[in-house]
PDB file of N, CA and C in Angstrom:
ATOM      1  N   ASP W   4       3.830   9.820  19.271  1.00 89.00           N
ATOM      2  CA  ASP W   4       2.675  10.345  18.772  1.00 89.00           C
ATOM      3  C   ASP W   4       2.040   9.457  17.880  1.00 89.00           C
ATOM      4  N   THR W   5       1.085   8.899  18.136  1.00 95.00           N
ATOM      5  CA  THR W   5       0.117   7.533  17.407  1.00 95.00           C
ATOM      6  C   THR W   5      -0.970   8.079  16.660  1.00 95.00           C
ATOM      7  N   LEU W   6      -1.301   7.455  15.419  1.00 93.00           N
ATOM      8  CA  LEU W   6      -2.316   7.835  14.261  1.00 93.00           C
ATOM      9  C   LEU W   6      -3.201   6.600  14.396  1.00 93.00           C
ATOM     10  N   ASP W   7      -4.540   6.555  14.948  1.00 96.00           N
ATOM     11  CA  ASP W   7      -5.428   5.337  14.454  1.00 96.00           C
ATOM     12  C   ASP W   7      -6.319   5.452  13.451  1.00 96.00           C
ATOM     13  N   ILE W   8      -5.998   4.661  12.503  1.00 96.00           N
ATOM     14  CA  ILE W   8      -6.544   5.097  11.120  1.00 96.00           C
ATOM     15  C   ILE W   8      -7.799   3.963  11.316  1.00 96.00           C
ATOM     16  N   GLU W   9      -8.870   3.992  11.415  1.00 96.00           N
ATOM     17  CA  GLU W   9     -10.079   3.365  11.665  1.00 96.00           C
ATOM     18  C   GLU W   9     -10.843   2.940  10.281  1.00 96.00           C
ATOM     19  N   ARG W  10     -10.722   4.044   9.727  1.00 96.00           N
ATOM     20  CA  ARG W  10     -11.631   3.957   8.110  1.00 96.00           C
ATOM     21  C   ARG W  10     -11.219   4.856   7.220  1.00 96.00           C
ATOM     22  N   LEU W  11     -10.281   4.285   6.101  1.00 95.00           N
ATOM     23  CA  LEU W  11      -9.878   5.153   5.191  1.00 95.00           C
ATOM     24  C   LEU W  11     -10.386   4.848   4.001  1.00 95.00           C
ATOM     25  N   ARG W  12     -10.839   5.894   3.297  1.00 96.00           N
ATOM     26  CA  ARG W  12     -11.134   5.270   2.087  1.00 96.00           C
ATOM     27  C   ARG W  12     -10.855   6.772   0.840  1.00 96.00           C
ATOM     28  N   VAL W  13     -10.464   5.746  -0.288  1.00 94.00           N
ATOM     29  CA  VAL W  13      -9.476   6.799  -1.246  1.00 94.00           C
ATOM     30  C   VAL W  13     -10.258   6.490  -2.662  1.00 94.00           C
ATOM     31  N   SER W  14     -10.819   7.363  -3.422  1.00 94.00           N
ATOM     32  CA  SER W  14     -11.254   7.566  -4.841  1.00 94.00           C
ATOM     33  C   SER W  14     -10.478   8.573  -5.612  1.00 94.00           C
ATOM     34  N   TRP W  15      -9.255   7.459  -6.359  1.00 86.00           N
ATOM     35  CA  TRP W  15      -8.694   8.248  -7.191  1.00 86.00           C
ATOM     36  C   TRP W  15      -9.365   7.701  -9.235  1.00 86.00           C
ATOM     37  N   GLY W  16      -9.810   8.671  -9.383  1.00 85.00           N
ATOM     38  CA  GLY W  16     -10.135   8.148 -10.784  1.00 85.00           C
ATOM     39  C   GLY W  16     -10.686   6.886 -10.618  1.00 85.00           C
ATOM     40  N   ALA W  17     -10.499   5.834 -11.612  1.00 83.00           N
ATOM     41  CA  ALA W  17     -11.429   4.137 -11.388  1.00 83.00           C
ATOM     42  C   ALA W  17     -10.590   3.773 -10.166  1.00 83.00           C
ATOM     43  N   LEU W  18      -9.511   3.975  -9.483  1.00 88.00           N
ATOM     44  CA  LEU W  18      -8.844   3.236  -8.554  1.00 88.00           C
ATOM     45  C   LEU W  18      -9.527   3.463  -7.023  1.00 88.00           C
ATOM     46  N   PHE W  19     -10.275   2.181  -6.163  1.00 93.00           N
ATOM     47  CA  PHE W  19     -11.156   2.972  -5.012  1.00 93.00           C
ATOM     48  C   PHE W  19     -10.406   1.536  -4.056  1.00 93.00           C
ATOM     49  N   VAL W  20      -9.529   2.501  -2.860  1.00 94.00           N
ATOM     50  CA  VAL W  20      -9.455   2.072  -2.008  1.00 94.00           C
ATOM     51  C   VAL W  20      -9.676   2.098  -0.668  1.00 94.00           C
ATOM     52  N   GLU W  21      -9.845   1.191   0.200  1.00 96.00           N
ATOM     53  CA  GLU W  21     -10.451   1.197   1.724  1.00 96.00           C
ATOM     54  C   GLU W  21      -8.960   0.567   2.440  1.00 96.00           C
ATOM     55  N   GLY W  22      -9.432   0.851   3.609  1.00 97.00           N
ATOM     56  CA  GLY W  22      -8.175   0.582   4.694  1.00 97.00           C
ATOM     57  C   GLY W  22      -8.365   0.953   5.887  1.00 97.00           C
ATOM     58  N   ASP W  23      -7.499   0.564   6.954  1.00 97.00           N
ATOM     59  CA  ASP W  23      -7.505   1.124   8.361  1.00 97.00           C
ATOM     60  C   ASP W  23      -6.003   0.581   8.749  1.00 97.00           C
ATOM     61  N   GLY W  24      -6.008   1.253  10.000  1.00 97.00           N
ATOM     62  CA  GLY W  24      -4.071   0.751  10.208  1.00 97.00           C
ATOM     63  C   GLY W  24      -3.819   1.699  11.267  1.00 97.00           C
ATOM     64  N   GLN W  25      -2.599   1.813  12.048  1.00 97.00           N
ATOM     65  CA  GLN W  25      -2.007   2.575  12.928  1.00 97.00           C
ATOM     66  C   GLN W  25      -0.363   3.182  12.240  1.00 97.00           C
ATOM     67  N   LEU W  26      -0.279   4.535  12.728  1.00 96.00           N
ATOM     68  CA  LEU W  26       1.316   4.708  12.606  1.00 96.00           C
ATOM     69  C   LEU W  26       1.466   5.715  13.632  1.00 96.00           C
ATOM     70  N   ILE W  27       2.473   5.229  13.946  1.00 97.00           N
ATOM     71  CA  ILE W  27       3.494   5.976  15.196  1.00 97.00           C
ATOM     72  C   ILE W  27       4.568   6.717  14.793  1.00 97.00           C
ATOM     73  N   ARG W  28       4.784   8.296  15.050  1.00 96.00           N
ATOM     74  CA  ARG W  28       5.740   8.876  14.805  1.00 96.00           C
ATOM     75  C   ARG W  28       6.604   8.576  15.497  1.00 96.00           C
ATOM     76  N   ASN W  29       8.359   8.474  15.440  1.00 95.00           N
ATOM     77  CA  ASN W  29       9.131   8.685  16.578  1.00 95.00           C
ATOM     78  C   ASN W  29       9.484  10.261  16.515  1.00 95.00           C
ATOM     79  N   ARG W  30       9.719  10.523  17.789  1.00 93.00           N
ATOM     80  CA  ARG W  30       9.460  12.041  18.388  1.00 93.00           C
ATOM     81  C   ARG W  30      11.143  12.651  17.898  1.00 93.00           C
ATOM     82  N   ALA W  31      12.204  11.540  18.403  1.00 94.00           N
ATOM     83  CA  ALA W  31      13.368  11.814  18.121  1.00 94.00           C
ATOM     84  C   ALA W  31      14.118  11.745  16.837  1.00 94.00           C
ATOM     85  N   ASP W  32      13.553  11.274  15.597  1.00 94.00           N
ATOM     86  CA  ASP W  32      13.527  11.551  14.477  1.00 94.00           C
ATOM     87  C   ASP W  32      13.271  11.431  13.475  1.00 94.00           C
ATOM     88  N   GLY W  33      11.603  11.724  13.575  1.00 93.00           N
ATOM     89  CA  GLY W  33      10.480  12.110  12.937  1.00 93.00           C
ATOM     90  C   GLY W  33       9.628  10.957  11.751  1.00 93.00           C
ATOM     91  N   HIS W  34      10.666   9.568  12.085  1.00 96.00           N
ATOM     92  CA  HIS W  34      10.596   8.427  11.464  1.00 96.00           C
ATOM     93  C   HIS W  34       8.983   7.959  11.739  1.00 96.00           C
ATOM     94  N   LEU W  35       8.584   7.013  10.698  1.00 96.00           N
ATOM     95  CA  LEU W  35       7.047   6.437  11.190  1.00 96.00           C
ATOM     96  C   LEU W  35       7.313   5.324  11.151  1.00 96.00           C
ATOM     97  N   ASP W  36       6.701   4.244  12.112  1.00 97.00           N
ATOM     98  CA  ASP W  36       6.362   2.990  12.268  1.00 97.00           C
ATOM     99  C   ASP W  36       4.845   2.809  12.245  1.00 97.00           C
ATOM    100  N   GLY W  37       4.432   1.585  11.880  1.00 97.00           N
ATOM    101  CA  GLY W  37       3.335   0.881  11.788  1.00 97.00           C
ATOM    102  C   GLY W  37       2.786   0.014  11.102  1.00 97.00           C
ATOM    103  N   ALA W  38       1.702  -0.122  10.634  1.00 97.00           N
ATOM    104  CA  ALA W  38       1.183  -0.879   9.413  1.00 97.00           C
ATOM    105  C   ALA W  38      -0.615  -0.362   9.307  1.00 97.00           C
ATOM    106  N   LEU W  39      -0.956  -0.912   7.963  1.00 96.00           N
ATOM    107  CA  LEU W  39      -1.769  -0.721   7.170  1.00 96.00           C
ATOM    108  C   LEU W  39      -2.231  -1.553   6.433  1.00 96.00           C
ATOM    109  N   SER W  40      -3.612  -1.860   6.479  1.00 96.00           N
ATOM    110  CA  SER W  40      -4.120  -2.853   5.706  1.00 96.00           C
ATOM    111  C   SER W  40      -5.116  -2.298   4.498  1.00 96.00           C
ATOM    112  N   LEU W  41      -4.689  -2.022   3.661  1.00 94.00           N
ATOM    113  CA  LEU W  41      -5.608  -1.930   2.402  1.00 94.00           C
ATOM    114  C   LEU W  41      -5.994  -2.674   1.452  1.00 94.00           C
ATOM    115  N   THR W  42      -7.349  -2.085   0.610  1.00 95.00           N
ATOM    116  CA  THR W  42      -7.965  -3.329   0.147  1.00 95.00           C
ATOM    117  C   THR W  42      -8.338  -2.634  -1.354  1.00 95.00           C
ATOM    118  N   LEU W  43      -7.293  -2.828  -2.477  1.00 93.00           N
ATOM    119  CA  LEU W  43      -8.010  -2.472  -3.732  1.00 93.00           C
ATOM    120  C   LEU W  43      -9.094  -3.079  -4.240  1.00 93.00           C
ATOM    121  N   GLN W  44      -9.777  -2.223  -4.826  1.00 93.00           N
ATOM    122  CA  GLN W  44     -10.819  -2.902  -5.456  1.00 93.00           C
ATOM    123  C   GLN W  44     -10.781  -3.528  -6.633  1.00 93.00           C
ATOM    124  N   ASP W  45      -9.989  -2.940  -7.321  1.00 92.00           N
ATOM    125  CA  ASP W  45      -9.778  -3.879  -8.866  1.00 92.00           C
ATOM    126  C   ASP W  45      -8.100  -3.232  -8.655  1.00 92.00           C
ATOM    127  N   TRP W  46      -7.217  -4.497  -8.353  1.00 92.00           N
ATOM    128  CA  TRP W  46      -5.804  -4.904  -8.485  1.00 92.00           C
ATOM    129  C   TRP W  46      -5.569  -4.428  -9.852  1.00 92.00           C
ATOM    130  N   ARG W  47      -6.145  -4.669 -10.950  1.00 91.00           N
ATOM    131  CA  ARG W  47      -5.521  -4.347 -12.156  1.00 91.00           C
ATOM    132  C   ARG W  47      -5.526  -3.290 -12.543  1.00 91.00           C
ATOM    133  N   ARG W  48      -6.397  -2.426 -12.065  1.00 90.00           N
ATOM    134  CA  ARG W  48      -6.234  -0.991 -12.847  1.00 90.00           C
ATOM    135  C   ARG W  48      -5.107  -0.367 -11.878  1.00 90.00           C
ATOM    136  N   PHE W  49      -4.829  -0.653 -10.747  1.00 87.00           N
ATOM    137  CA  PHE W  49      -3.739  -0.164  -9.572  1.00 87.00           C
ATOM    138  C   PHE W  49      -2.361  -0.557 -10.815  1.00 87.00           C
ATOM    139  N   HIS W  50      -1.926  -1.661 -10.981  1.00 89.00           N
ATOM    140  CA  HIS W  50      -1.207  -2.184 -11.130  1.00 89.00           C
ATOM    141  C   HIS W  50      -1.045  -1.220 -12.679  1.00 89.00           C
ATOM    142  N   THR W  51      -1.999  -1.482 -13.720  1.00 89.00           N
ATOM    143  CA  THR W  51      -1.629  -0.293 -14.810  1.00 89.00           C
ATOM    144  C   THR W  51      -1.699   1.167 -15.099  1.00 89.00           C
ATOM    145  N   MET W  52      -1.795   1.680 -13.529  1.00 87.00           N
ATOM    146  CA  MET W  52      -1.503   2.723 -12.911  1.00 87.00           C
ATOM    147  C   MET W  52       0.176   2.891 -12.818  1.00 87.00           C
ATOM    148  N   LEU W  53       0.507   2.217 -12.112  1.00 83.00           N
ATOM    149  CA  LEU W  53       2.017   1.926 -11.956  1.00 83.00           C
ATOM    150  C   LEU W  53       2.833   1.762 -13.047  1.00 83.00           C
ATOM    151  N   VAL W  54       2.311   0.693 -14.193  1.00 88.00           N
ATOM    152  CA  VAL W  54       3.369   0.645 -14.937  1.00 88.00           C
ATOM    153  C   VAL W  54       3.203   2.080 -15.885  1.00 88.00           C
ATOM    154  N   ALA W  55       1.886   2.630 -16.016  1.00 88.00           N
ATOM    155  CA  ALA W  55       1.785   3.558 -16.932  1.00 88.00           C
ATOM    156  C   ALA W  55       2.735   4.977 -16.290  1.00 88.00           C
ATOM    157  N   SER W  56       2.608   5.255 -15.284  1.00 86.00           N
ATOM    158  CA  SER W  56       3.592   6.118 -14.287  1.00 86.00           C
ATOM    159  C   SER W  56       5.022   5.912 -14.933  1.00 86.00           C
ATOM    160  N   GLY W  57       5.612   4.795 -15.153  1.00 85.00           N
ATOM    161  CA  GLY W  57       6.549   4.716 -14.905  1.00 85.00           C
ATOM    162  C   GLY W  57       7.436   3.997 -13.814  1.00 85.00           C
ATOM    163  N   ALA W  58       6.721   4.313 -12.382  1.00 80.00           N
ATOM    164  CA  ALA W  58       6.732   3.625 -11.637  1.00 80.00           C
ATOM    165  C   ALA W  58       7.499   2.213 -11.251  1.00 80.00           C
ATOM    166  N   LEU W  59       7.155   0.997 -12.208  1.00 81.00           N
ATOM    167  CA  LEU W  59       7.863   0.299 -12.348  1.00 81.00           C
ATOM    168  C   LEU W  59       8.390  -0.341 -13.547  1.00 81.00           C
ATOM    169  N   SER W  60       9.692  -0.747 -13.367  1.00 84.00           N
ATOM    170  CA  SER W  60      10.156  -1.425 -14.715  1.00 84.00           C
ATOM    171  C   SER W  60       9.672  -2.786 -15.183  1.00 84.00           C
ATOM    172  N   PRO W  61       9.887  -2.911 -16.186  1.00 85.00           N
ATOM    173  CA  PRO W  61       9.060  -3.779 -17.035  1.00 85.00           C
ATOM    174  C   PRO W  61       9.168  -5.139 -16.443  1.00 85.00           C
ATOM    175  N   ASP W  62      10.642  -5.613 -15.489  1.00 88.00           N
ATOM    176  CA  ASP W  62      10.634  -7.086 -14.936  1.00 88.00           C
ATOM    177  C   ASP W  62       9.760  -6.549 -13.714  1.00 88.00           C
ATOM    178  N   ALA W  63       9.721  -5.820 -12.978  1.00 86.00           N
ATOM    179  CA  ALA W  63       8.912  -5.159 -11.621  1.00 86.00           C
ATOM    180  C   ALA W  63       7.579  -5.409 -12.140  1.00 86.00           C
ATOM    181  N   ALA W  64       7.591  -4.921 -13.242  1.00 88.00           N
ATOM    182  CA  ALA W  64       5.597  -4.773 -13.455  1.00 88.00           C
ATOM    183  C   ALA W  64       5.327  -6.130 -13.618  1.00 88.00           C
ATOM    184  N   MET W  65       6.147  -7.110 -14.318  1.00 91.00           N
ATOM    185  CA  MET W  65       5.710  -8.677 -14.283  1.00 91.00           C
ATOM    186  C   MET W  65       5.484  -9.479 -12.960  1.00 91.00           C
ATOM    187  N   MET W  66       6.672  -8.952 -12.317  1.00 90.00           N
ATOM    188  CA  MET W  66       6.635  -9.594 -11.364  1.00 90.00           C
ATOM    189  C   MET W  66       5.478  -9.271  -9.919  1.00 90.00           C
ATOM    190  N   ALA W  67       5.037  -7.711 -10.279  1.00 87.00           N
ATOM    191  CA  ALA W  67       3.895  -7.464  -9.213  1.00 87.00           C
ATOM    192  C   ALA W  67       2.632  -7.744 -10.150  1.00 87.00           C
ATOM    193  N   GLY W  68       2.644  -7.949 -11.005  1.00 90.00           N
ATOM    194  CA  GLY W  68       1.309  -8.603 -11.816  1.00 90.00           C
ATOM    195  C   GLY W  68       0.937  -9.834 -11.051  1.00 90.00           C
ATOM    196  N   LEU W  69       2.277 -10.807 -11.200  1.00 92.00           N
ATOM    197  CA  LEU W  69       2.115 -12.178 -10.562  1.00 92.00           C
ATOM    198  C   LEU W  69       1.986 -11.956  -9.086  1.00 92.00           C
ATOM    199  N   PHE W  70       2.448 -11.421  -8.382  1.00 88.00           N
ATOM    200  CA  PHE W  70       2.549 -11.044  -7.087  1.00 88.00           C
ATOM    201  C   PHE W  70       0.769 -10.711  -6.631  1.00 88.00           C
ATOM    202  N   LEU W  71       0.408  -9.742  -7.236  1.00 90.00           N
ATOM    203  CA  LEU W  71      -0.973  -9.072  -6.942  1.00 90.00           C
ATOM    204  C   LEU W  71      -2.008 -10.176  -7.122  1.00 90.00           C
ATOM    205  N   GLY W  72      -1.921 -11.071  -8.366  1.00 91.00           N
ATOM    206  CA  GLY W  72      -2.689 -11.859  -9.071  1.00 91.00           C
ATOM    207  C   GLY W  72      -2.699 -12.715  -7.884  1.00 91.00           C
ATOM    208  N   ALA W  73      -1.623 -13.474  -7.132  1.00 91.00           N
ATOM    209  CA  ALA W  73      -1.571 -14.495  -6.279  1.00 91.00           C
ATOM    210  C   ALA W  73      -2.381 -14.228  -4.784  1.00 91.00           C
ATOM    211  N   LEU W  74      -2.527 -12.766  -4.596  1.00 89.00           N
ATOM    212  CA  LEU W  74      -2.907 -12.223  -3.318  1.00 89.00           C
ATOM    213  C   LEU W  74      -4.533 -12.263  -3.628  1.00 89.00           C
ATOM    214  N   ALA W  75      -5.230 -12.086  -4.770  1.00 91.00           N
ATOM    215  CA  ALA W  75      -6.270 -12.059  -4.838  1.00 91.00           C
ATOM    216  C   ALA W  75      -7.034 -13.774  -4.943  1.00 91.00           C
ATOM    217  N   GLU W  76      -8.705 -13.382  -4.150  1.00 88.00           N
ATOM    218  CA  GLU W  76      -9.231 -14.717  -4.661  1.00 88.00           C
ATOM    219  C   GLU W  76      -9.513 -15.208  -5.992  1.00 88.00           C
ATOM    220  N   PRO W  77      -9.535 -16.437  -6.156  1.00 89.00           N
ATOM    221  CA  PRO W  77      -9.866 -16.896  -7.401  1.00 89.00           C
ATOM    222  C   PRO W  77     -10.922 -16.284  -7.935  1.00 89.00           C
ATOM    223  N   GLY W  78     -11.157 -15.499  -9.237  1.00 89.00           N
ATOM    224  CA  GLY W  78     -12.370 -15.027  -9.764  1.00 89.00           C
ATOM    225  C   GLY W  78     -12.701 -13.901  -9.120  1.00 89.00           C
ATOM    226  N   SER W  79     -11.817 -12.829  -8.295  1.00 90.00           N
ATOM    227  CA  SER W  79     -12.314 -11.655  -7.799  1.00 90.00           C
ATOM    228  C   SER W  79     -10.843 -10.846  -8.539  1.00 90.00           C
ATOM    229  N   THR W  80     -11.395  -9.669  -8.603  1.00 90.00           N
ATOM    230  CA  THR W  80      -9.892  -8.595  -8.909  1.00 90.00           C
ATOM    231  C   THR W  80      -9.513  -7.887  -7.422  1.00 90.00           C
ATOM    232  N   SER W  81     -10.408  -7.953  -6.450  1.00 94.00           N
ATOM    233  CA  SER W  81     -10.161  -7.255  -5.205  1.00 94.00           C
ATOM    234  C   SER W  81      -8.793  -7.770  -4.324  1.00 94.00           C
ATOM    235  N   VAL W  82      -7.934  -7.127  -3.703  1.00 94.00           N
ATOM    236  CA  VAL W  82      -7.151  -7.576  -3.068  1.00 94.00           C
ATOM    237  C   VAL W  82      -6.424  -6.831  -1.778  1.00 94.00           C
ATOM    238  N   THR W  83      -6.065  -7.418  -0.637  1.00 94.00           N
ATOM    239  CA  THR W  83      -5.842  -6.893   0.509  1.00 94.00           C
ATOM    240  C   THR W  83      -4.601  -6.816   0.585  1.00 94.00           C
ATOM    241  N   LEU W  84      -3.789  -5.469   0.708  1.00 90.00           N
ATOM    242  CA  LEU W  84      -2.253  -5.718   0.637  1.00 90.00           C
ATOM    243  C   LEU W  84      -1.971  -5.075   2.509  1.00 90.00           C
ATOM    244  N   PRO W  85      -1.090  -5.962   2.791  1.00 92.00           N
ATOM    245  CA  PRO W  85      -0.596  -5.592   4.153  1.00 92.00           C
ATOM    246  C   PRO W  85       0.228  -4.664   4.205  1.00 92.00           C
ATOM    247  N   LEU W  86       0.340  -3.581   4.597  1.00 93.00           N
ATOM    248  CA  LEU W  86       1.820  -2.860   4.295  1.00 93.00           C
ATOM    249  C   LEU W  86       2.350  -2.316   5.788  1.00 93.00           C
ATOM    250  N   GLU W  87       3.385  -2.817   5.683  1.00 95.00           N
ATOM    251  CA  GLU W  87       4.527  -2.245   7.011  1.00 95.00           C
ATOM    252  C   GLU W  87       5.327  -0.790   6.637  1.00 95.00           C
ATOM    253  N   ILE W  88       5.352  -0.240   8.215  1.00 96.00           N
ATOM    254  CA  ILE W  88       5.997   1.023   7.790  1.00 96.00           C
ATOM    255  C   ILE W  88       7.229   0.933   9.161  1.00 96.00           C
ATOM    256  N   ARG W  89       8.032   0.630   8.806  1.00 95.00           N
ATOM    257  CA  ARG W  89       9.468   0.797   9.278  1.00 95.00           C
ATOM    258  C   ARG W  89      10.592   2.009   9.147  1.00 95.00           C
ATOM    259  N   GLN W  90      10.873   2.604  10.066  1.00 94.00           N
ATOM    260  CA  GLN W  90      11.865   3.830   9.876  1.00 94.00           C
ATOM    261  C   GLN W  90      11.494   4.591   8.596  1.00 94.00           C
ATOM    262  N   SER W  91      10.093   4.505   8.443  1.00 94.00           N
ATOM    263  CA  SER W  91       9.310   5.328   7.100  1.00 94.00           C
ATOM    264  C   SER W  91       9.599   4.818   6.020  1.00 94.00           C
ATOM    265  N   VAL W  92      10.186   3.515   5.893  1.00 93.00           N
ATOM    266  CA  VAL W  92      10.133   2.670   4.456  1.00 93.00           C
ATOM    267  C   VAL W  92       8.522   1.598   4.752  1.00 93.00           C
ATOM    268  N   VAL W  93       8.235   2.033   3.427  1.00 92.00           N
ATOM    269  CA  VAL W  93       6.721   1.660   2.978  1.00 92.00           C
ATOM    270  C   VAL W  93       7.211  -0.103   2.492  1.00 92.00           C
ATOM    271  N   SER W  94       6.582  -1.094   3.129  1.00 90.00           N
ATOM    272  CA  SER W  94       7.082  -2.482   2.593  1.00 90.00           C
ATOM    273  C   SER W  94       5.575  -3.199   2.434  1.00 90.00           C
ATOM    274  N   ILE W  95       5.605  -4.298   1.660  1.00 84.00           N
ATOM    275  CA  ILE W  95       5.045  -5.701   1.793  1.00 84.00           C
ATOM    276  C   ILE W  95       5.640  -7.062   1.525  1.00 84.00           C
ATOM    277  N   GLY W  96       5.943  -7.296   2.692  1.00 74.00           N
ATOM    278  CA  GLY W  96       6.703  -8.162   3.042  1.00 74.00           C
ATOM    279  C   GLY W  96       7.819  -7.797   3.191  1.00 74.00           C
ATOM    280  N   PRO W  97       8.795  -8.355   2.335  1.00 75.00           N
ATOM    281  CA  PRO W  97      10.211  -8.071   1.781  1.00 75.00           C
ATOM    282  C   PRO W  97      10.262  -7.170   0.654  1.00 75.00           C
ATOM    283  N   PHE W  98       9.306  -6.660   0.264  1.00 76.00           N
ATOM    284  CA  PHE W  98       9.578  -5.761  -0.810  1.00 76.00           C
ATOM    285  C   PHE W  98       9.304  -4.264  -0.456  1.00 76.00           C
ATOM    286  N   GLY W  99      10.329  -3.254  -0.803  1.00 81.00           N
ATOM    287  CA  GLY W  99      10.003  -1.915  -0.059  1.00 81.00           C
ATOM    288  C   GLY W  99       9.703  -1.472  -1.039  1.00 81.00           C
ATOM    289  N   LEU W 100       8.742  -0.600  -1.007  1.00 80.00           N
ATOM    290  CA  LEU W 100       8.281   0.205  -2.123  1.00 80.00           C
ATOM    291  C   LEU W 100       8.249   1.704  -2.264  1.00 80.00           C
ATOM    292  N   VAL W 101       8.402   2.372  -0.857  1.00 85.00           N
ATOM    293  CA  VAL W 101       8.279   3.877  -0.873  1.00 85.00           C
ATOM    294  C   VAL W 101       9.336   4.488   0.403  1.00 85.00           C
ATOM    295  N   GLN W 102       9.988   5.395   0.368  1.00 90.00           N
ATOM    296  CA  GLN W 102      10.594   5.742   1.513  1.00 90.00           C
ATOM    297  C   GLN W 102       9.836   6.995   1.659  1.00 90.00           C
ATOM    298  N   LEU W 103       9.016   7.327   2.900  1.00 91.00           N
ATOM    299  CA  LEU W 103       8.147   8.894   3.130  1.00 91.00           C
ATOM    300  C   LEU W 103       9.160   9.494   4.246  1.00 91.00           C
ATOM    301  N   PRO W 104       9.182  10.788   3.766  1.00 91.00           N
ATOM    302  CA  PRO W 104       9.636  11.562   4.614  1.00 91.00           C
ATOM    303  C   PRO W 104       9.588  11.865   5.620  1.00 91.00           C
ATOM    304  N   ALA W 105      10.344  11.811   6.673  1.00 89.00           N
ATOM    305  CA  ALA W 105      10.401  12.566   8.163  1.00 89.00           C
ATOM    306  C   ALA W 105       9.369  13.336   8.274  1.00 89.00           C
ATOM    307  N   LEU W 106       8.833  13.418   9.653  1.00 88.00           N
ATOM    308  CA  LEU W 106       7.913  14.226   9.986  1.00 88.00           C
ATOM    309  C   LEU W 106       8.271  14.727  11.307  1.00 88.00           C
TER     310      LEU W 106
END
């Protein structure tokens, strides 16, 4: 089963995200594979939300801030994140973010 996402828009408080991509559900085990490209309009707000929620340890928060800042164009707060999903694990490059439940 394939889900093509042509235009994704999320507004959550002060956080705005746009994206697209494709997800493929493995019929045998329900795991997802695919890729999403998400653009955060203000990566600093996203980072602040992650830290405030406790989703990141202090060390991880520092590394995430450096990583997101490095992805942004100079003078911009917008950043595009290439997310990969393999066996329902969402990652940015070598950094695993979250395990999604099987569907």
